[in-house]
Amino acid sequence: MSSAEQVARAAREASNLLQTISSAQKSAVLQRIRQVLEERRDVIVLANQQDKEAAQREVEAGRLSSSLFKRLDIESGEKYATLLQGVDDVDRISDPIGQVTLARKLDNELDLYRVVCPVGVCLVIFEARPEVVVNIACLAIKSGNAAILKGGKEAARTNQALADAIQHAIATTPAAEGQTKFPERSIQVVSTRDEISTLLDMDRYVDLVIPRGSNSLVRHIQNNTRIPVLGHADGICSTYLDESANVQKAVHIVVDAKTNYPAACNATEALLVHASVVNSVFVDVARALLAAGVRLHADDRSLAAIEQAGLLSVEGAAALVSRATEADFGHEYTDLDIAIRVVDSLDEAIDHINAHGSKHTDAI
């Protein structure tokens, strides 16, 4: 029996046991996970630093994109605190299992109920972003599902350190008298593509595949398994500046939507501007974007507004502005780039989003 099949069978056994786990037990495990993640912070951060050092060499050699590199970090700013907070946030969610979402009387003494139940075994494949290990593990525990996780090789050390912490937390959470011990193999991590290829053939054990990453990753998974796949492809998100836009809000929101985390799939990739504000509100927004180092791919009308406002005379600005092509409006940059198009109405903005967007995260 291959190691991948052993993982899949263990996940199925854990999934069966999870049907008997109470809400209180789930909460106890989640709080223990948070505790161990806090205790092992130094070990996990060291692993993350090693991953980033190796990834930086790959970026310099042209073998890894800068956007993927940016997704590796879990230590800077408030990221680790946010990771821990995420465990608490999941713990506070009402247990979905057993909730009745529909009740209908079919006949005398014959009632139909729709009740929430676990999916079973979920195989989750993702790129970079090692915090996903914690996110998915906690959501799987809360929803009574077993999870097999496969992260990108660029975050292998961090992924393993996080998985070790989670598995230790599960193993050291005591069961109350009369309760089933929480299954230790409910969260497992695999590390190779060969294991994934094998698991994608195991529809006997795996109930759902969830790929999180690039379009090519999602398409590859969809084309190479019989197991149901839940996945989105691109994150082509737009922000629209309407004719009623407040300039202060517009500047703050657009700059934040583009620069806060440009590698994220919900970052703004296109800015749509109502023609009535292209020479007013938009100029302030463009100035702020340039000051933040964002490269503007502008259509003819927005480019004319940028030139007329004298923004290209600001030091370094000319190198950040280029004429947009049609391909720019269907492209996920995941970097400090934004495509800009002027529209004449709200309806035209909506038509553009429907034609070019990925129905992910859009804003007015």
CSV table of N, CA and C in Angstrom, one decimal, residues 199-337:
chain,number,residue,atom,x,y,z
A,199,LEU,N,-3.7,10.5,-4.8
A,199,LEU,CA,-4.9,10.9,-4.1
A,199,LEU,C,-6.1,11.3,-5.0
A,200,LEU,N,-5.7,11.9,-6.2
A,200,LEU,CA,-6.8,12.3,-7.1
A,200,LEU,C,-7.5,11.1,-7.8
A,201,ASP,N,-6.9,10.0,-7.6
A,201,ASP,CA,-7.5,8.7,-8.2
A,201,ASP,C,-8.3,8.0,-7.1
A,202,MET,N,-8.3,8.5,-5.9
A,202,MET,CA,-8.9,7.8,-4.7
A,202,MET,C,-10.3,8.3,-4.4
A,203,ASP,N,-11.2,8.2,-5.3
A,203,ASP,CA,-12.6,8.6,-5.1
A,203,ASP,C,-13.2,7.7,-4.1
A,204,ARG,N,-12.6,6.6,-3.8
A,204,ARG,CA,-13.2,5.7,-2.7
A,204,ARG,C,-13.0,6.3,-1.3
A,205,TYR,N,-12.0,7.1,-1.1
A,205,TYR,CA,-11.7,7.6,0.2
A,205,TYR,C,-11.9,9.2,0.2
A,206,VAL,N,-11.7,9.9,-0.8
A,206,VAL,CA,-11.7,11.3,-0.8
A,206,VAL,C,-13.0,11.8,-1.4
A,207,ASP,N,-13.7,12.7,-0.7
A,207,ASP,CA,-15.1,13.1,-1.2
A,207,ASP,C,-15.1,14.4,-1.9
A,208,LEU,N,-14.1,15.3,-1.7
A,208,LEU,CA,-14.1,16.6,-2.3
A,208,LEU,C,-12.7,17.1,-2.4
A,209,VAL,N,-12.3,17.7,-3.6
A,209,VAL,CA,-11.0,18.3,-3.8
A,209,VAL,C,-11.3,19.8,-3.9
A,210,ILE,N,-10.4,20.6,-3.1
A,210,ILE,CA,-10.5,22.0,-3.1
A,210,ILE,C,-9.2,22.6,-3.5
A,211,PRO,N,-9.0,23.0,-4.7
A,211,PRO,CA,-7.7,23.7,-5.1
A,211,PRO,C,-7.8,25.2,-4.9
A,212,ARG,N,-6.8,25.7,-4.3
A,212,ARG,CA,-6.8,27.2,-4.1
A,212,ARG,C,-5.5,27.7,-4.7
A,213,GLY,N,-5.6,28.5,-5.7
A,213,GLY,CA,-4.3,29.0,-6.3
A,213,GLY,C,-4.6,29.5,-7.7
A,214,SER,N,-3.6,29.3,-8.6
A,214,SER,CA,-3.7,29.9,-9.9
A,214,SER,C,-4.7,29.2,-10.8
A,215,ASN,N,-5.0,29.8,-11.9
A,215,ASN,CA,-5.9,29.3,-12.9
A,215,ASN,C,-5.4,27.9,-13.4
A,216,SER,N,-4.1,27.8,-13.6
A,216,SER,CA,-3.5,26.6,-14.2
A,216,SER,C,-3.6,25.5,-13.1
A,217,LEU,N,-3.5,25.8,-11.8
A,217,LEU,CA,-3.6,24.7,-10.8
A,217,LEU,C,-5.0,24.2,-10.8
A,218,VAL,N,-6.0,25.1,-10.8
A,218,VAL,CA,-7.4,24.7,-10.7
A,218,VAL,C,-7.8,23.8,-11.9
A,219,ARG,N,-7.4,24.3,-13.1
A,219,ARG,CA,-7.7,23.6,-14.3
A,219,ARG,C,-7.1,22.2,-14.3
A,220,HIS,N,-5.8,22.1,-13.9
A,220,HIS,CA,-5.1,20.8,-13.8
A,220,HIS,C,-5.9,19.8,-12.9
A,221,ILE,N,-6.3,20.3,-11.8
A,221,ILE,CA,-7.0,19.4,-10.8
A,221,ILE,C,-8.3,19.0,-11.4
A,222,GLN,N,-9.1,19.9,-12.0
A,222,GLN,CA,-10.4,19.6,-12.6
A,222,GLN,C,-10.3,18.6,-13.7
A,223,ASN,N,-9.2,18.6,-14.4
A,223,ASN,CA,-9.0,17.7,-15.6
A,223,ASN,C,-8.4,16.4,-15.2
A,224,ASN,N,-8.0,16.2,-14.0
A,224,ASN,CA,-7.3,15.0,-13.6
A,224,ASN,C,-7.8,14.2,-12.4
A,225,THR,N,-9.2,14.3,-12.2
A,225,THR,CA,-9.8,13.5,-11.1
A,225,THR,C,-11.2,13.3,-11.4
A,226,ARG,N,-11.8,12.2,-10.9
A,226,ARG,CA,-13.2,11.9,-10.9
A,226,ARG,C,-13.9,12.5,-9.7
A,227,ILE,N,-13.1,12.9,-8.7
A,227,ILE,CA,-13.7,13.4,-7.5
A,227,ILE,C,-14.3,14.8,-7.7
A,228,PRO,N,-15.4,15.2,-7.1
A,228,PRO,CA,-15.9,16.5,-7.3
A,228,PRO,C,-14.9,17.6,-6.8
A,229,VAL,N,-14.8,18.6,-7.6
A,229,VAL,CA,-13.8,19.7,-7.4
A,229,VAL,C,-14.6,21.0,-7.1
A,230,LEU,N,-14.2,21.7,-6.0
A,230,LEU,CA,-14.7,23.0,-5.6
A,230,LEU,C,-13.6,24.0,-5.8
A,231,GLY,N,-13.6,24.8,-6.8
A,231,GLY,CA,-12.5,25.7,-7.0
A,231,GLY,C,-12.8,26.9,-7.9
A,232,HIS,N,-12.3,28.0,-7.6
A,232,HIS,CA,-12.4,29.2,-8.5
A,232,HIS,C,-11.1,29.3,-9.3
A,233,ALA,N,-11.1,30.0,-10.4
A,233,ALA,CA,-9.9,30.1,-11.2
A,233,ALA,C,-9.2,31.4,-10.9
A,234,ASP,N,-9.6,32.5,-11.6
A,234,ASP,CA,-8.9,33.8,-11.4
A,234,ASP,C,-9.6,34.7,-10.3
A,235,GLY,N,-8.8,35.6,-9.9
A,235,GLY,CA,-9.3,36.6,-9.0
A,235,GLY,C,-9.2,38.0,-9.6
A,236,ILE,N,-10.0,38.2,-10.7
A,236,ILE,CA,-9.9,39.5,-11.4
A,236,ILE,C,-11.0,40.4,-10.9
A,237,CYS,N,-10.6,41.3,-10.0
A,237,CYS,CA,-11.5,42.1,-9.2
A,237,CYS,C,-11.4,43.6,-9.7
A,238,SER,N,-12.6,44.2,-9.6
A,238,SER,CA,-12.7,45.6,-10.1
A,238,SER,C,-13.2,46.5,-9.0
A,239,THR,N,-12.8,47.8,-9.1
A,239,THR,CA,-13.4,48.8,-8.3
A,239,THR,C,-13.9,49.9,-9.2
A,240,TYR,N,-15.1,50.4,-9.0
A,240,TYR,CA,-15.7,51.4,-9.9
A,240,TYR,C,-15.9,52.7,-9.2
A,241,LEU,N,-15.4,53.8,-9.7
A,241,LEU,CA,-15.6,55.1,-9.2
A,241,LEU,C,-16.8,55.7,-9.9
A,242,ASP,N,-17.9,55.8,-9.2
A,242,ASP,CA,-19.1,56.4,-9.7
A,242,ASP,C,-19.1,57.9,-9.8
A,243,GLU,N,-20.0,58.5,-10.5
A,243,GLU,CA,-20.0,59.9,-10.5
A,243,GLU,C,-20.3,60.6,-9.2
A,244,SER,N,-20.8,59.8,-8.2
A,244,SER,CA,-21.1,60.4,-6.9
A,244,SER,C,-20.0,60.1,-5.9
A,245,ALA,N,-18.8,59.6,-6.4
A,245,ALA,CA,-17.8,59.2,-5.5
A,245,ALA,C,-17.2,60.4,-4.7
A,246,ASN,N,-17.0,60.1,-3.4
A,246,ASN,CA,-16.3,61.0,-2.5
A,246,ASN,C,-14.8,60.9,-2.6
A,247,VAL,N,-14.1,62.0,-2.9
A,247,VAL,CA,-12.7,61.9,-3.2
A,247,VAL,C,-11.9,61.3,-2.1
A,248,GLN,N,-12.1,61.6,-0.8
A,248,GLN,CA,-11.3,61.1,0.2
A,248,GLN,C,-11.5,59.6,0.4
A,249,LYS,N,-12.8,59.2,0.3
A,249,LYS,CA,-13.1,57.7,0.4
A,249,LYS,C,-12.5,57.0,-0.8
A,250,ALA,N,-12.6,57.6,-2.0
A,250,ALA,CA,-12.1,57.0,-3.2
A,250,ALA,C,-10.6,56.7,-3.1
A,251,VAL,N,-9.9,57.7,-2.7
A,251,VAL,CA,-8.4,57.6,-2.6
A,251,VAL,C,-8.1,56.5,-1.6
A,252,HIS,N,-8.7,56.5,-0.4
A,252,HIS,CA,-8.4,55.6,0.6
A,252,HIS,C,-8.7,54.1,0.2
A,253,ILE,N,-9.9,54.0,-0.4
A,253,ILE,CA,-10.4,52.6,-0.7
A,253,ILE,C,-9.6,52.0,-1.9
A,254,VAL,N,-9.4,52.8,-2.9
A,254,VAL,CA,-8.7,52.3,-4.1
A,254,VAL,C,-7.3,51.9,-3.8
A,255,VAL,N,-6.6,52.8,-3.1
A,255,VAL,CA,-5.2,52.6,-2.7
A,255,VAL,C,-5.1,51.3,-1.8
A,256,ASP,N,-6.0,51.2,-0.9
A,256,ASP,CA,-5.9,50.1,0.0
A,256,ASP,C,-6.3,48.8,-0.7
A,257,ALA,N,-7.3,48.8,-1.6
A,257,ALA,CA,-7.7,47.7,-2.3
A,257,ALA,C,-6.6,47.1,-3.2
A,258,LYS,N,-5.7,48.0,-3.7
A,258,LYS,CA,-4.6,47.6,-4.6
A,258,LYS,C,-3.3,47.3,-3.8
A,259,THR,N,-3.0,48.1,-2.8
A,259,THR,CA,-1.7,47.9,-2.2
A,259,THR,C,-1.6,47.2,-0.9
A,260,ASN,N,-2.8,47.0,-0.2
A,260,ASN,CA,-2.7,46.3,1.1
A,260,ASN,C,-2.1,44.9,1.0
A,261,TYR,N,-2.5,44.2,0.0
A,261,TYR,CA,-2.0,42.8,-0.2
A,261,TYR,C,-2.2,42.5,-1.6
A,262,PRO,N,-1.3,43.1,-2.5
A,262,PRO,CA,-1.6,42.9,-3.9
A,262,PRO,C,-1.5,41.4,-4.4
A,263,ALA,N,-0.8,40.6,-3.7
A,263,ALA,CA,-0.7,39.2,-4.1
A,263,ALA,C,-2.0,38.4,-3.8
A,264,ALA,N,-2.9,39.0,-3.0
A,264,ALA,CA,-4.1,38.2,-2.7
A,264,ALA,C,-5.1,38.2,-3.8
A,265,CYS,N,-6.0,37.2,-3.9
A,265,CYS,CA,-6.9,37.0,-5.0
A,265,CYS,C,-8.1,38.0,-4.9
A,266,ASN,N,-8.2,38.7,-3.8
A,266,ASN,CA,-9.3,39.7,-3.8
A,266,ASN,C,-8.7,41.1,-3.9
A,267,ALA,N,-7.5,41.3,-4.3
A,267,ALA,CA,-7.0,42.6,-4.6
A,267,ALA,C,-7.5,43.2,-5.9
A,268,THR,N,-7.7,44.5,-5.9
A,268,THR,CA,-8.3,45.1,-7.1
A,268,THR,C,-7.3,45.1,-8.2
A,269,GLU,N,-7.7,44.6,-9.4
A,269,GLU,CA,-6.9,44.5,-10.6
A,269,GLU,C,-7.3,45.5,-11.7
A,270,ALA,N,-8.5,46.0,-11.6
A,270,ALA,CA,-9.0,47.0,-12.6
A,270,ALA,C,-9.8,48.1,-11.9
A,271,LEU,N,-9.5,49.3,-12.4
A,271,LEU,CA,-10.2,50.5,-11.8
A,271,LEU,C,-11.1,51.1,-13.0
A,272,LEU,N,-12.4,51.1,-12.7
A,272,LEU,CA,-13.3,51.7,-13.7
A,272,LEU,C,-13.7,53.1,-13.2
A,273,VAL,N,-13.7,54.1,-14.1
A,273,VAL,CA,-13.9,55.5,-13.7
A,273,VAL,C,-15.1,56.1,-14.5
A,274,HIS,N,-16.1,56.6,-13.8
A,274,HIS,CA,-17.1,57.3,-14.6
A,274,HIS,C,-16.6,58.6,-15.2
A,275,ALA,N,-17.0,58.8,-16.5
A,275,ALA,CA,-16.4,59.9,-17.3
A,275,ALA,C,-16.5,61.2,-16.6
A,276,SER,N,-17.5,61.4,-15.8
A,276,SER,CA,-17.8,62.7,-15.2
A,276,SER,C,-16.7,63.1,-14.1
A,277,VAL,N,-16.0,62.0,-13.6
A,277,VAL,CA,-15.0,62.3,-12.5
A,277,VAL,C,-13.6,62.0,-12.9
A,278,VAL,N,-13.4,61.8,-14.3
A,278,VAL,CA,-12.1,61.4,-14.7
A,278,VAL,C,-11.1,62.5,-14.6
A,279,ASN,N,-11.5,63.8,-14.6
A,279,ASN,CA,-10.6,64.9,-14.4
A,279,ASN,C,-10.7,65.5,-13.0
A,280,SER,N,-11.3,64.8,-12.1
A,280,SER,CA,-11.4,65.4,-10.7
A,280,SER,C,-11.0,64.3,-9.8
A,281,VAL,N,-12.0,63.5,-9.3
A,281,VAL,CA,-11.7,62.4,-8.3
A,281,VAL,C,-10.6,61.5,-8.8
A,282,PHE,N,-10.7,61.1,-10.1
A,282,PHE,CA,-9.7,60.1,-10.6
A,282,PHE,C,-8.3,60.7,-10.5
A,283,VAL,N,-8.1,61.9,-10.8
A,283,VAL,CA,-6.8,62.5,-10.7
A,283,VAL,C,-6.2,62.4,-9.3
A,284,ASP,N,-6.9,62.6,-8.3
A,284,ASP,CA,-6.4,62.4,-6.9
A,284,ASP,C,-6.1,60.9,-6.6
A,285,VAL,N,-7.0,60.0,-7.1
A,285,VAL,CA,-6.7,58.6,-7.0
A,285,VAL,C,-5.5,58.2,-7.7
A,286,ALA,N,-5.3,58.6,-8.9
A,286,ALA,CA,-4.1,58.3,-9.7
A,286,ALA,C,-2.9,58.8,-9.1
A,287,ARG,N,-2.9,60.0,-8.5
A,287,ARG,CA,-1.8,60.6,-7.9
A,287,ARG,C,-1.4,59.7,-6.6
A,288,ALA,N,-2.4,59.3,-5.9
A,288,ALA,CA,-2.1,58.5,-4.7
A,288,ALA,C,-1.6,57.1,-5.1
A,289,LEU,N,-2.1,56.5,-6.2
A,289,LEU,CA,-1.6,55.2,-6.6
A,289,LEU,C,-0.1,55.3,-7.1
A,290,LEU,N,0.2,56.4,-7.8
A,290,LEU,CA,1.6,56.6,-8.3
A,290,LEU,C,2.5,56.8,-7.1
A,291,ALA,N,2.1,57.5,-6.1
A,291,ALA,CA,2.9,57.8,-4.9
A,291,ALA,C,3.1,56.4,-4.1
A,292,ALA,N,2.2,55.5,-4.3
A,292,ALA,CA,2.4,54.2,-3.7
A,292,ALA,C,3.2,53.2,-4.5
A,293,GLY,N,3.6,53.7,-5.7
A,293,GLY,CA,4.4,52.8,-6.6
A,293,GLY,C,3.6,51.9,-7.4
A,294,VAL,N,2.4,52.2,-7.6
A,294,VAL,CA,1.5,51.3,-8.5
A,294,VAL,C,1.7,51.7,-9.9
A,295,ARG,N,1.9,50.7,-10.8
A,295,ARG,CA,2.0,50.9,-12.2
A,295,ARG,C,0.6,51.0,-12.8
A,296,LEU,N,0.3,52.1,-13.6
A,296,LEU,CA,-1.0,52.3,-14.1
A,296,LEU,C,-1.1,51.9,-15.6
A,297,HIS,N,-1.9,51.0,-16.0
A,297,HIS,CA,-2.2,50.6,-17.4
A,297,HIS,C,-3.5,51.3,-17.8
A,298,ALA,N,-3.3,52.5,-18.4
A,298,ALA,CA,-4.5,53.4,-18.6
A,298,ALA,C,-5.0,53.4,-20.0
A,299,ASP,N,-6.3,53.4,-20.1
A,299,ASP,CA,-6.9,53.5,-21.5
A,299,ASP,C,-6.7,55.0,-21.9
A,300,ASP,N,-7.2,55.3,-23.2
A,300,ASP,CA,-6.9,56.6,-23.8
A,300,ASP,C,-7.5,57.7,-22.9
A,301,ARG,N,-8.7,57.6,-22.5
A,301,ARG,CA,-9.3,58.7,-21.7
A,301,ARG,C,-8.6,59.0,-20.4
A,302,SER,N,-8.3,57.9,-19.7
A,302,SER,CA,-7.7,58.1,-18.4
A,302,SER,C,-6.2,58.5,-18.5
A,303,LEU,N,-5.6,58.1,-19.6
A,303,LEU,CA,-4.2,58.5,-19.9
A,303,LEU,C,-4.2,60.0,-20.2
A,304,ALA,N,-5.2,60.5,-20.9
A,304,ALA,CA,-5.3,61.9,-21.2
A,304,ALA,C,-5.5,62.7,-20.0
A,305,ALA,N,-6.3,62.2,-19.0
A,305,ALA,CA,-6.5,62.9,-17.8
A,305,ALA,C,-5.2,63.0,-16.9
A,306,ILE,N,-4.5,61.9,-17.0
A,306,ILE,CA,-3.2,61.8,-16.2
A,306,ILE,C,-2.2,62.9,-16.8
A,307,GLU,N,-2.1,62.9,-18.1
A,307,GLU,CA,-1.2,63.8,-18.8
A,307,GLU,C,-1.7,65.3,-18.5
A,308,GLN,N,-3.0,65.5,-18.7
A,308,GLN,CA,-3.5,66.9,-18.5
A,308,GLN,C,-3.3,67.4,-17.1
A,309,ALA,N,-3.3,66.5,-16.1
A,309,ALA,CA,-3.1,66.9,-14.7
A,309,ALA,C,-1.7,67.1,-14.4
A,310,GLY,N,-0.8,66.8,-15.3
A,310,GLY,CA,0.6,67.0,-15.1
A,310,GLY,C,1.3,65.9,-14.2
A,311,LEU,N,0.6,64.8,-14.0
A,311,LEU,CA,1.1,63.8,-13.1
A,311,LEU,C,2.4,63.1,-13.6
A,312,LEU,N,2.6,63.1,-14.9
A,312,LEU,CA,3.8,62.5,-15.5
A,312,LEU,C,5.0,63.3,-15.2
A,313,SER,N,4.9,64.5,-14.8
A,313,SER,CA,6.0,65.4,-14.5
A,313,SER,C,6.6,65.1,-13.1
A,314,VAL,N,5.8,64.4,-12.3
A,314,VAL,CA,6.3,64.0,-11.0
A,314,VAL,C,7.5,63.0,-11.1
A,315,GLU,N,8.5,63.1,-10.3
A,315,GLU,CA,9.7,62.2,-10.5
A,315,GLU,C,9.3,60.7,-10.4
A,316,GLY,N,9.7,60.0,-11.4
A,316,GLY,CA,9.4,58.6,-11.4
A,316,GLY,C,8.1,58.2,-11.9
A,317,ALA,N,7.2,59.1,-12.1
A,317,ALA,CA,5.8,58.7,-12.4
A,317,ALA,C,5.7,58.2,-13.9
A,318,ALA,N,6.5,58.8,-14.8
A,318,ALA,CA,6.3,58.5,-16.2
A,318,ALA,C,6.6,57.0,-16.4
A,319,ALA,N,7.6,56.4,-15.6
A,319,ALA,CA,7.9,55.0,-15.8
A,319,ALA,C,6.8,54.1,-15.3
A,320,LEU,N,5.9,54.6,-14.5
A,320,LEU,CA,4.8,53.8,-13.9
A,320,LEU,C,3.5,53.8,-14.7
A,321,VAL,N,3.5,54.6,-15.8
A,321,VAL,CA,2.3,54.8,-16.6
A,321,VAL,C,2.5,54.3,-18.0
A,322,SER,N,1.6,53.4,-18.5
A,322,SER,CA,1.6,52.9,-19.8
A,322,SER,C,0.2,52.9,-20.4
A,323,ARG,N,0.1,52.7,-21.7
A,323,ARG,CA,-1.2,52.6,-22.3
A,323,ARG,C,-1.7,51.2,-22.2
A,324,ALA,N,-2.9,51.1,-21.8
A,324,ALA,CA,-3.5,49.7,-21.6
A,324,ALA,C,-3.9,49.1,-22.9
A,325,THR,N,-3.8,47.7,-22.9
A,325,THR,CA,-4.3,46.9,-24.0
A,325,THR,C,-5.5,46.2,-23.5
A,326,GLU,N,-6.2,45.6,-24.4
A,326,GLU,CA,-7.4,44.9,-24.0
A,326,GLU,C,-7.1,43.7,-23.1
A,327,ALA,N,-5.9,43.1,-23.3
A,327,ALA,CA,-5.5,42.0,-22.4
A,327,ALA,C,-5.4,42.4,-21.0
A,328,ASP,N,-5.1,43.7,-20.7
A,328,ASP,CA,-4.9,44.1,-19.3
A,328,ASP,C,-6.1,44.0,-18.5
A,329,PHE,N,-7.3,44.0,-19.1
A,329,PHE,CA,-8.5,44.0,-18.4
A,329,PHE,C,-9.0,42.6,-18.0
A,330,GLY,N,-8.3,41.6,-18.5
A,330,GLY,CA,-8.7,40.3,-18.1
A,330,GLY,C,-7.5,39.6,-17.4
A,331,HIS,N,-6.6,40.4,-16.9
A,331,HIS,CA,-5.3,39.9,-16.3
A,331,HIS,C,-5.3,40.0,-14.8
A,332,GLU,N,-4.9,38.9,-14.1
A,332,GLU,CA,-4.7,39.0,-12.7
A,332,GLU,C,-3.2,39.3,-12.4
A,333,TYR,N,-3.0,40.5,-12.0
A,333,TYR,CA,-1.6,41.0,-11.8
A,333,TYR,C,-0.9,40.4,-10.6
A,334,THR,N,-1.7,40.3,-9.5
A,334,THR,CA,-1.2,39.9,-8.1
A,334,THR,C,0.1,40.7,-7.8
A,335,ASP,N,0.2,42.0,-8.2
A,335,ASP,CA,1.3,42.8,-8.0
A,335,ASP,C,0.9,44.3,-8.0
A,336,LEU,N,1.8,45.2,-7.9
A,336,LEU,CA,1.4,46.6,-7.9
A,336,LEU,C,1.2,47.1,-9.3
A,337,ASP,N,0.2,46.6,-10.0
A,337,ASP,CA,-0.3,47.0,-11.3
A,337,ASP,C,-1.8,47.1,-11.2
